[in-house]
PDB file of C-alpha atoms in Angstrom:
ATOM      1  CA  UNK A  16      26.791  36.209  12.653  1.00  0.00           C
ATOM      2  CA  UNK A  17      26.242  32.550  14.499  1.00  0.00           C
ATOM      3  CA  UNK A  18      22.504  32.230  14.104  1.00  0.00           C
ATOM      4  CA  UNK A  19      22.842  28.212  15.257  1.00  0.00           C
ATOM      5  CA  UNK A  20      20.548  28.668  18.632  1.00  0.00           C
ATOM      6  CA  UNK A  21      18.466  31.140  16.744  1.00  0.00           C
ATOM      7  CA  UNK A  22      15.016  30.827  15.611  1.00  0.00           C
ATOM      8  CA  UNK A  23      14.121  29.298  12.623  1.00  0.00           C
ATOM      9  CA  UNK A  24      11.095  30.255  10.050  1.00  0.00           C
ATOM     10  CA  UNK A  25       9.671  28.040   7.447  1.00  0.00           C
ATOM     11  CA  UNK A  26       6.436  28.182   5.294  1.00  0.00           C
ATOM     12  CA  UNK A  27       3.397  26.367   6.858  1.00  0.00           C
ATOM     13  CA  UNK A  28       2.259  24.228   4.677  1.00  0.00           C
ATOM     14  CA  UNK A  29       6.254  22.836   4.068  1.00  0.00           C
ATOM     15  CA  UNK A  30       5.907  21.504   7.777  1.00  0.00           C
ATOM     16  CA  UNK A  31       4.159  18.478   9.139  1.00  0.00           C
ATOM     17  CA  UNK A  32       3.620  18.026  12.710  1.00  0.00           C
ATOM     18  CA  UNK A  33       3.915  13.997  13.709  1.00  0.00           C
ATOM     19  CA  UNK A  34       3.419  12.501  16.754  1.00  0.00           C
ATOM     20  CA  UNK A  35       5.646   9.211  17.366  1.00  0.00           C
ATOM     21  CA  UNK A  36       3.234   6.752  19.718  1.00  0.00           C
ATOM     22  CA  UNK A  37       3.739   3.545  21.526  1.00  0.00           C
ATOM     23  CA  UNK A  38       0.691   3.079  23.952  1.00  0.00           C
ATOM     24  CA  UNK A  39      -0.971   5.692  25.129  1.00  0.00           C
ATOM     25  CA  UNK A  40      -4.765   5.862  24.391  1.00  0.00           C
ATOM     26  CA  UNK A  41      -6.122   8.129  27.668  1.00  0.00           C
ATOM     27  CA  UNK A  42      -3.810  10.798  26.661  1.00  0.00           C
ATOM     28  CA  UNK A  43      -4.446  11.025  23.037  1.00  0.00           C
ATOM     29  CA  UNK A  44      -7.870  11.630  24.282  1.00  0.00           C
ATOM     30  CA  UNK A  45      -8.055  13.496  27.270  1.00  0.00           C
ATOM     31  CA  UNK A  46      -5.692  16.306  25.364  1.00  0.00           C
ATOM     32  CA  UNK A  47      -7.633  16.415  22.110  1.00  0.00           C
ATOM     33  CA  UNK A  48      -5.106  15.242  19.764  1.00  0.00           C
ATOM     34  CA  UNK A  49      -6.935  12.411  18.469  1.00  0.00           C
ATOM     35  CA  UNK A  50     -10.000  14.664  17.061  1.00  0.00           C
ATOM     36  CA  UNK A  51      -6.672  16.559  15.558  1.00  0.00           C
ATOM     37  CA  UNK A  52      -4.915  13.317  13.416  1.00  0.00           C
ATOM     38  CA  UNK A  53      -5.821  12.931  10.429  1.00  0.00           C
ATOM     39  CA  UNK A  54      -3.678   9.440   9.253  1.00  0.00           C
ATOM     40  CA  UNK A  55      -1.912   7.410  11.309  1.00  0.00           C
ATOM     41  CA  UNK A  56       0.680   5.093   9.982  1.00  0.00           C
ATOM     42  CA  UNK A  57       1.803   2.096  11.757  1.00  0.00           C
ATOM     43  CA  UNK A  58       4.463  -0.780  10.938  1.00  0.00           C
ATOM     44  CA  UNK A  59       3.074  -4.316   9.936  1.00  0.00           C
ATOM     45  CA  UNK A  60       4.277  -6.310  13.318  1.00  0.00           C
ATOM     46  CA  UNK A  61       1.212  -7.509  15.364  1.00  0.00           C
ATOM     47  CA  UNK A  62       2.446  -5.481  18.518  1.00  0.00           C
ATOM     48  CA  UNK A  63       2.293  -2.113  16.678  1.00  0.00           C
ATOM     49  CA  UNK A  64      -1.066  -2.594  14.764  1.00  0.00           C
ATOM     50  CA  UNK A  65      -2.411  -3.290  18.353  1.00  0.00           C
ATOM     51  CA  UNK A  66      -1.442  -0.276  19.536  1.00  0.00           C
ATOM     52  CA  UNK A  67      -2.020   1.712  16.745  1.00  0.00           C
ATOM     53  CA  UNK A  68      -5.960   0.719  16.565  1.00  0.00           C
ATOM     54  CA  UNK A  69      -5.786   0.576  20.998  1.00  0.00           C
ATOM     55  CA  UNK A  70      -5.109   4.433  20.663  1.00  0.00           C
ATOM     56  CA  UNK A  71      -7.094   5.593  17.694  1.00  0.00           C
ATOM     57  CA  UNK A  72      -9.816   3.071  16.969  1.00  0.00           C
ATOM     58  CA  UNK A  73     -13.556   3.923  18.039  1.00  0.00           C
ATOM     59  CA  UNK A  74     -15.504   2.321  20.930  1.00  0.00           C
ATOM     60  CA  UNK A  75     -16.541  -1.327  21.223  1.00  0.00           C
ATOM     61  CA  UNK A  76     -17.738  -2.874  17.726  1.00  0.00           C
ATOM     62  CA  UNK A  77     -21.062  -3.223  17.537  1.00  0.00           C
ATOM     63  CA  UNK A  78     -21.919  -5.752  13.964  1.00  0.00           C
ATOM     64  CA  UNK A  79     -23.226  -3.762  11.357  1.00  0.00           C
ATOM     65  CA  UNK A  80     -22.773  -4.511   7.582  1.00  0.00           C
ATOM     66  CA  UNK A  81     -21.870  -0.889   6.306  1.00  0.00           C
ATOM     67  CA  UNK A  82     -18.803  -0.955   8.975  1.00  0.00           C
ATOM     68  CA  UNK A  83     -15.570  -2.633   9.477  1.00  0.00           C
ATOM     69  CA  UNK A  84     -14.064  -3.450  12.236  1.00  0.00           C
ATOM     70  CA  UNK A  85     -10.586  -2.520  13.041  1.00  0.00           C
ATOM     71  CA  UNK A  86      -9.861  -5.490  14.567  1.00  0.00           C
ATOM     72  CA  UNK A  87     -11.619  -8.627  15.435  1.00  0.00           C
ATOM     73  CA  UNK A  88     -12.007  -9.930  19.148  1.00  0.00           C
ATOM     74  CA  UNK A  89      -8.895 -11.558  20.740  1.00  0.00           C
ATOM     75  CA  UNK A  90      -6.354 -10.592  18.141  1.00  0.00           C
ATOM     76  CA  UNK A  91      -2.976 -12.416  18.116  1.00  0.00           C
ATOM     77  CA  UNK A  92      -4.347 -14.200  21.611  1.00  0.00           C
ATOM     78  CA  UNK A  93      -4.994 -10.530  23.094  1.00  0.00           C
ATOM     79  CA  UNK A  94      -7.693 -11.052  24.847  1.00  0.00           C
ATOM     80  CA  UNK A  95      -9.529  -7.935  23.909  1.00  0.00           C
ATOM     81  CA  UNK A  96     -12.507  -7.029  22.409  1.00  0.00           C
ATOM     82  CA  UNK A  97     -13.405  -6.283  19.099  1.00  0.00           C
ATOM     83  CA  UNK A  98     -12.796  -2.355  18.198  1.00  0.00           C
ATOM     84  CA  UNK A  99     -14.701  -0.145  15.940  1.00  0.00           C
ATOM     85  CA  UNK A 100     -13.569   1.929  12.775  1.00  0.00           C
ATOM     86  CA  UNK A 101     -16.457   4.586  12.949  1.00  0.00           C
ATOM     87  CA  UNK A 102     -15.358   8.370  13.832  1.00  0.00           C
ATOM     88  CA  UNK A 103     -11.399   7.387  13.725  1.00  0.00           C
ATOM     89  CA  UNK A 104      -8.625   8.567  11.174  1.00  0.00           C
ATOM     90  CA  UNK A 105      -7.531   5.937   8.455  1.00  0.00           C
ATOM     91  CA  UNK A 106      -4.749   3.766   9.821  1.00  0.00           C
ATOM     92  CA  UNK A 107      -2.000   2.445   6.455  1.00  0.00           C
ATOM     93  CA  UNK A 108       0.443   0.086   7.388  1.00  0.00           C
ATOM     94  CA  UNK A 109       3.808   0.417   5.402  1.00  0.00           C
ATOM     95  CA  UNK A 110       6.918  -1.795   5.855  1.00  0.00           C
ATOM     96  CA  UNK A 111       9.438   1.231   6.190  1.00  0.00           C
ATOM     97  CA  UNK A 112       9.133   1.939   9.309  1.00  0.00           C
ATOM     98  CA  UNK A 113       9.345  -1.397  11.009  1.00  0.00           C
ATOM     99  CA  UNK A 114      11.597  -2.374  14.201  1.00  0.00           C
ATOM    100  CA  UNK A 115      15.082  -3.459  13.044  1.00  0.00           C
ATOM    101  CA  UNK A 116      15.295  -6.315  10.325  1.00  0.00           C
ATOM    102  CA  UNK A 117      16.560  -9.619  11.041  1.00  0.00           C
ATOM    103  CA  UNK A 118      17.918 -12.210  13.489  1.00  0.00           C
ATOM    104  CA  UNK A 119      15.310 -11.455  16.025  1.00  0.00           C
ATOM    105  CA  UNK A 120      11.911 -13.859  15.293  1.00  0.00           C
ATOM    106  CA  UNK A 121       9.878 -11.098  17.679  1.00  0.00           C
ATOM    107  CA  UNK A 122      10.656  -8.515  14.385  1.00  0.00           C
ATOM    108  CA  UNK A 123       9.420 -11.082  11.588  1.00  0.00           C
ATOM    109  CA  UNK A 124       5.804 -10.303  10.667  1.00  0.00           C
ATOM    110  CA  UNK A 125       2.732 -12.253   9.848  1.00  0.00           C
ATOM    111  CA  UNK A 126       1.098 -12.532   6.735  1.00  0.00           C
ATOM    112  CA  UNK A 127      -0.878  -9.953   5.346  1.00  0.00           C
ATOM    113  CA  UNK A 128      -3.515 -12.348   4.314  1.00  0.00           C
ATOM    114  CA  UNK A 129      -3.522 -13.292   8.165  1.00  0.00           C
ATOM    115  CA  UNK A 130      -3.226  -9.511   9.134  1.00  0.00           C
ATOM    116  CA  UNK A 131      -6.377  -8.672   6.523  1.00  0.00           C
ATOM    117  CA  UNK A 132      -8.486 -11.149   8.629  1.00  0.00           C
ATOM    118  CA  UNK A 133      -7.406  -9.867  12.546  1.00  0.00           C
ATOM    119  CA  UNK A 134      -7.620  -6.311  10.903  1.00  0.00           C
ATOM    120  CA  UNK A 135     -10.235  -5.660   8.620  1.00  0.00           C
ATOM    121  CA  UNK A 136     -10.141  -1.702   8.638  1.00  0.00           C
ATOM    122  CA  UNK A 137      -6.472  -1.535   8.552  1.00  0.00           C
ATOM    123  CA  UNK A 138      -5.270  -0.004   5.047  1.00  0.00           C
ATOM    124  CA  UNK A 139      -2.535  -2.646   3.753  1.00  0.00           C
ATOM    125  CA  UNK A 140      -2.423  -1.784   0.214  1.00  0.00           C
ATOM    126  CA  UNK A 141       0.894  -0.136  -0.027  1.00  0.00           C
ATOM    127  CA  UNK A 142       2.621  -3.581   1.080  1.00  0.00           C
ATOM    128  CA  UNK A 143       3.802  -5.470  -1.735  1.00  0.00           C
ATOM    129  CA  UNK A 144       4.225  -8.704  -0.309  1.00  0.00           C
ATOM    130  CA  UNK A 145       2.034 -11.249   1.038  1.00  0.00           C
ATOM    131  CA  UNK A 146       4.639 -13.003   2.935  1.00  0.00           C
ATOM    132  CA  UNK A 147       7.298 -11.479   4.948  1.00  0.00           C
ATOM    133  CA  UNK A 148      10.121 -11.319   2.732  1.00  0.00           C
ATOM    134  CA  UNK A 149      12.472  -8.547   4.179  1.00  0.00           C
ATOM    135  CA  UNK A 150      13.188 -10.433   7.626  1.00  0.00           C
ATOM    136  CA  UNK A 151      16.106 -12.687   7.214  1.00  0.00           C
ATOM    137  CA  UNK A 152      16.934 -15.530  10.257  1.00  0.00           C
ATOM    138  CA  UNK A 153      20.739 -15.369   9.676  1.00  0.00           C
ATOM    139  CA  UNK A 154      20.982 -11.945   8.688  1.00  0.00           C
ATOM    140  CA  UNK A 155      20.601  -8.804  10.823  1.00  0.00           C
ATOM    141  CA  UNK A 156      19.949  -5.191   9.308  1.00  0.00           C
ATOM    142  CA  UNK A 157      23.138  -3.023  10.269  1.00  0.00           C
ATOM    143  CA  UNK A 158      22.314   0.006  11.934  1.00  0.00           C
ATOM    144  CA  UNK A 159      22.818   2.545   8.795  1.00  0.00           C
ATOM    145  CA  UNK A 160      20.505   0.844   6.826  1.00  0.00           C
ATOM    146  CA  UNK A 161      17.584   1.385   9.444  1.00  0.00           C
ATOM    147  CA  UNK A 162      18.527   5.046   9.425  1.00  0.00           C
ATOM    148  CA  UNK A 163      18.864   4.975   5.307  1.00  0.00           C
ATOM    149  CA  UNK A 164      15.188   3.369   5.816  1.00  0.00           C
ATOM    150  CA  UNK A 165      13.899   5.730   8.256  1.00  0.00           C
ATOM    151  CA  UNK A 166      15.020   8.888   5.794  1.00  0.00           C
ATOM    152  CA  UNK A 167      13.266   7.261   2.920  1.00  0.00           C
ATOM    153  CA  UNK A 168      10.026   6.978   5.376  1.00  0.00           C
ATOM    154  CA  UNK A 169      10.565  10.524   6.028  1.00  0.00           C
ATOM    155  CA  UNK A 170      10.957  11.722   2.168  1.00  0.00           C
ATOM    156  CA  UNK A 171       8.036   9.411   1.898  1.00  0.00           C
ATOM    157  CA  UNK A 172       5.973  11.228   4.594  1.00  0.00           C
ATOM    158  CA  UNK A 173       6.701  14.807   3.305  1.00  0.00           C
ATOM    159  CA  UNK A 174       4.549  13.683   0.046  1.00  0.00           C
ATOM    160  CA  UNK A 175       1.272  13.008   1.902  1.00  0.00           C
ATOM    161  CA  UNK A 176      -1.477  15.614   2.373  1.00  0.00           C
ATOM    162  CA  UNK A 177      -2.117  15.278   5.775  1.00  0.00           C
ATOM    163  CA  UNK A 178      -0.686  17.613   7.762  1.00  0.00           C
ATOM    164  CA  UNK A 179      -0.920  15.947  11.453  1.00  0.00           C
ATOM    165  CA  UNK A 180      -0.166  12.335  11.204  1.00  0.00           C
ATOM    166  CA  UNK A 181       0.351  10.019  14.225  1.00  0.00           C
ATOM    167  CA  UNK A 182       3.031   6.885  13.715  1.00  0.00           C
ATOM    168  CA  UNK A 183       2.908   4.168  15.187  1.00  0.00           C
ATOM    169  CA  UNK A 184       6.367   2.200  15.468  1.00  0.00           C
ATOM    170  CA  UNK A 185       9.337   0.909  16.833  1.00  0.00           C
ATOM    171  CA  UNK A 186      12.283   1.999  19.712  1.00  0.00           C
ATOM    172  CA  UNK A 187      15.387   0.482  17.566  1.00  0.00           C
ATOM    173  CA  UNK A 188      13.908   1.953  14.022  1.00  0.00           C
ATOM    174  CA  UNK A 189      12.914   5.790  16.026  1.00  0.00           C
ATOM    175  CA  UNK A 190      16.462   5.948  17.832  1.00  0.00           C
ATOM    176  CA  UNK A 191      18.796   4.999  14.599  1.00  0.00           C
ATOM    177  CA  UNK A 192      16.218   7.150  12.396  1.00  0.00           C
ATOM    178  CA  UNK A 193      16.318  10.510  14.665  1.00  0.00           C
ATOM    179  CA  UNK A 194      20.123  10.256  15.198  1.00  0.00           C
ATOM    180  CA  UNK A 195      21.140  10.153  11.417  1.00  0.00           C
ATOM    181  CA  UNK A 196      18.731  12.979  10.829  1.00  0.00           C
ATOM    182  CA  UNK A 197      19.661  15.242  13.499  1.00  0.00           C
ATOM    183  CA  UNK A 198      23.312  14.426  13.386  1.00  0.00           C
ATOM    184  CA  UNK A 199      24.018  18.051  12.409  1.00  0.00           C
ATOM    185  CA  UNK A 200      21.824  19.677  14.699  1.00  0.00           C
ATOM    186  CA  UNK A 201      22.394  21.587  18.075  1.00  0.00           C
ATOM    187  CA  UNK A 202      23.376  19.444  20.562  1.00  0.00           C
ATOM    188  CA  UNK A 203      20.342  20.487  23.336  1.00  0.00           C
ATOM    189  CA  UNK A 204      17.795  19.532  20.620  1.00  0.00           C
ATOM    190  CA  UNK A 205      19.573  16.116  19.481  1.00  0.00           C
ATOM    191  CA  UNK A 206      20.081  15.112  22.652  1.00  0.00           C
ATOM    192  CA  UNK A 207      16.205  16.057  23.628  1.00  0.00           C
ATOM    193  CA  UNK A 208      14.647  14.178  20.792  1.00  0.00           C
ATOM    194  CA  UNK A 209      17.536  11.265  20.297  1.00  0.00           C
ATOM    195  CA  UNK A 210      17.407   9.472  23.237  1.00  0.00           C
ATOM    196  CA  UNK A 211      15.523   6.235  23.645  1.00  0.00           C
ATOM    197  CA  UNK A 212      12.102   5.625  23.951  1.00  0.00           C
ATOM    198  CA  UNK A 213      10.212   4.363  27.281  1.00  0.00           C
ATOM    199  CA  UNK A 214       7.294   2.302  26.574  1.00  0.00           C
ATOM    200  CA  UNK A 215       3.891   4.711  26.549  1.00  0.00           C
ATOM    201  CA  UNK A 216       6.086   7.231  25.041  1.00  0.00           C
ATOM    202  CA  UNK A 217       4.802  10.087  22.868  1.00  0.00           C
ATOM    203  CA  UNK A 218       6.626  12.942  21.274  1.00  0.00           C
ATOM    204  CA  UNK A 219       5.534  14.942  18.708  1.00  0.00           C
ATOM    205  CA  UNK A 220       7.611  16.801  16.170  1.00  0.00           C
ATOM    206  CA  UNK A 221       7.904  18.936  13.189  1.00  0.00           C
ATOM    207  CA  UNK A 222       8.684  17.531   9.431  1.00  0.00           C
ATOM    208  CA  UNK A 223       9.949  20.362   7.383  1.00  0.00           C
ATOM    209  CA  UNK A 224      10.174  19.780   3.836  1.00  0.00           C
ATOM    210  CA  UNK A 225      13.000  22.003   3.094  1.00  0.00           C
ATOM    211  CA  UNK A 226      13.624  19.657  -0.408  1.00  0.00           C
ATOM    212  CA  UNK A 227       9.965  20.592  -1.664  1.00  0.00           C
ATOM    213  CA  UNK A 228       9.438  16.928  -2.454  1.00  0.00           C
ATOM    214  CA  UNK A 229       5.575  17.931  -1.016  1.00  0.00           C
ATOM    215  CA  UNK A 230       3.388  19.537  -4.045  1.00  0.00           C
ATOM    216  CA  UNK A 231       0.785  21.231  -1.952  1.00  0.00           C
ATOM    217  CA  UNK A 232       0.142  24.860  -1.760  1.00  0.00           C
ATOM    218  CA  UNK A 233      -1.073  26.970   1.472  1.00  0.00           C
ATOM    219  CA  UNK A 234      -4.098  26.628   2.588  1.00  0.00           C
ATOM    220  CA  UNK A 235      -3.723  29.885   4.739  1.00  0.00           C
ATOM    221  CA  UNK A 236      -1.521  32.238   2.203  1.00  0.00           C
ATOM    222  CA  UNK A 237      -3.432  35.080   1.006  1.00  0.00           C
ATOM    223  CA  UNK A 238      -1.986  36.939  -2.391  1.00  0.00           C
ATOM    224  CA  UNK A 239      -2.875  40.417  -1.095  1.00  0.00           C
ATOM    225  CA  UNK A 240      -3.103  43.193  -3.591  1.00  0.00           C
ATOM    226  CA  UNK A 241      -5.332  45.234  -2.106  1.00  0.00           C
ATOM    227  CA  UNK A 242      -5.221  47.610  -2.884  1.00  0.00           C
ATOM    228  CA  UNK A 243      -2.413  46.872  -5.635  1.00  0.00           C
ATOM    229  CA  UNK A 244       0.968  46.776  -5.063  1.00  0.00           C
ATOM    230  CA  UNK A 245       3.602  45.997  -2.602  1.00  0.00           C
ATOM    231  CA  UNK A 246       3.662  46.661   1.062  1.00  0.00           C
ATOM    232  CA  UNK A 247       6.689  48.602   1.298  1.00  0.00           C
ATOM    233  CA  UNK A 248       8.118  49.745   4.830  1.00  0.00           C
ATOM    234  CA  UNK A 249       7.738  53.193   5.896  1.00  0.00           C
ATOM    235  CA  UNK A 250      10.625  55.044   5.008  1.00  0.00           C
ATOM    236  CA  UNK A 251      10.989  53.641   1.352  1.00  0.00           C
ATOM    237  CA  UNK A 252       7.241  54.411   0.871  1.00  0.00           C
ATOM    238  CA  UNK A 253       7.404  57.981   2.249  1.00  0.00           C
ATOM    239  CA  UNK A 254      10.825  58.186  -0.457  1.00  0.00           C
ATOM    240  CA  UNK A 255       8.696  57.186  -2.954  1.00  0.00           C
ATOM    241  CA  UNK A 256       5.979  59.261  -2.147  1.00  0.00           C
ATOM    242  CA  UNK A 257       8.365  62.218  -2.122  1.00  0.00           C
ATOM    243  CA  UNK A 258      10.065  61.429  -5.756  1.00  0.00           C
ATOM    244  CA  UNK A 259       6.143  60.876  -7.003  1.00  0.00           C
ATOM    245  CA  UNK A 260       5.645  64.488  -5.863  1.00  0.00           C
ATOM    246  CA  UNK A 261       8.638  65.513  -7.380  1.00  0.00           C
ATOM    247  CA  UNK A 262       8.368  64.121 -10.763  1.00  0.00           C
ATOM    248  CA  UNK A 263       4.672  66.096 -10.315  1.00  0.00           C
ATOM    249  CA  UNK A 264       6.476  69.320 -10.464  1.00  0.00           C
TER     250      UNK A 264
END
């Protein structure tokens, strides 16, 4: 039987529901999903730690010594006020999921020394490297690579705890990313979730682990046994019933 349109059912607490972000900060409010993220990841270019602490950071800092700022007034020349950490989700910074490598100066990142100072909240402990050393002027990443990147981001995502993560990245890295993953897919839902990104775009998805890289265990399961034994349908527990009788005899 073709069952490639049908429904598909996986265990909860394999799936991850992300939401890829580029600018969007009166939405993510107004329709509750920031009180639902619990991480949000963002790549290491100035442009997308903007954004990601625009959306998700608090209200106008306020100095107080127990409490970072996410980022300091008029960051990279922006103009904009300082903006609070308090009552937001942790925001880590990885190099995976940054916009295409190479060639292009607009793609080469500051260093994280530099970034440390403009964004004092920001978690940037999983980059190695103070300087930029993956961005090369004469050199530009081909486009499987950025998809071999954006699978090991993914692998690397299905090991976190957090369940509803918001990522803040890049058009080039989403589209090459999305169309190696979904390559065998039906052709409705590739060509739904494949396409380009418009600036101010959101779109959230599901991450299922089907590899069971994730260690977790449900939250929601419930062993049962109560009273003991198996729930068996109808007719095989009236059989049973009947040879239980029998043997009774």
């Amino acid at each position: 039987m073709d069952t490639g349109s049908s429904p598909s059912l996986f265990p909860l607490h394999r799936c991850k529901t992300i939401h890829l972000v580029d600018n969007l900060r009166k939405h993510v409010h107004e329709s509750g999903l920031s009180k639902r993220i619990e991480l949000v990841i963002t790549s290491p270019l100035l442009r997308a730690l903007q954004t990601a602490v625009g959306v998700f950071g608090g209200e106008g800092y306020t100095d107080r010594m127990d409490i970072l700022p996410l980022m300091v007034a008029n960051a990279g020349y922006s103009e904009r006020p300082s903006i609070s950490s308090l009552n937001c989700p942790p925001i880590i910074a990885i190099e995976l999921c940054r916009e295409h490598l190479g060639v292009h100066p607009c793609d080469n990142r500051r260093s994280i020394s530099d970034y440390q100072f403009l964004f004092p909240a920001v978690d940037f402990s999983l980059i190695e490297s103070d300087e930029d050393i993956l961005w090369k002027a004469n050199v530009r990443e081909l486009k499987e690579e950025v998809a071999a990147r954006g699978l090991k981001f993914l692998n690397w995502l299905s090991t976190r705890k957090e369940k509803e993560i918001a990522i803040v990245t890049h058009g080039g890295f989403l589209f090459h990313t999305l169309s190696a993953l979904l390559n065998d897919c039906d052709p409705l839902e590739k060509k739904e979730m494949c396409k380009h990104f418009t600036n101010c775009e959101l779109r959230s998805m599901v991450i299922v682990d089907r590899s069971m890289t994730g260690s977790d265990s449900s939250t929601t399961n419930y062993p049962g046994k109560i009273p003991d034994g198996l729930d068996l349908p109808s007719d095989v527990a009236s059989e049973n019933l009947e040879k239980e009788k029998s043997n009774l005899v």
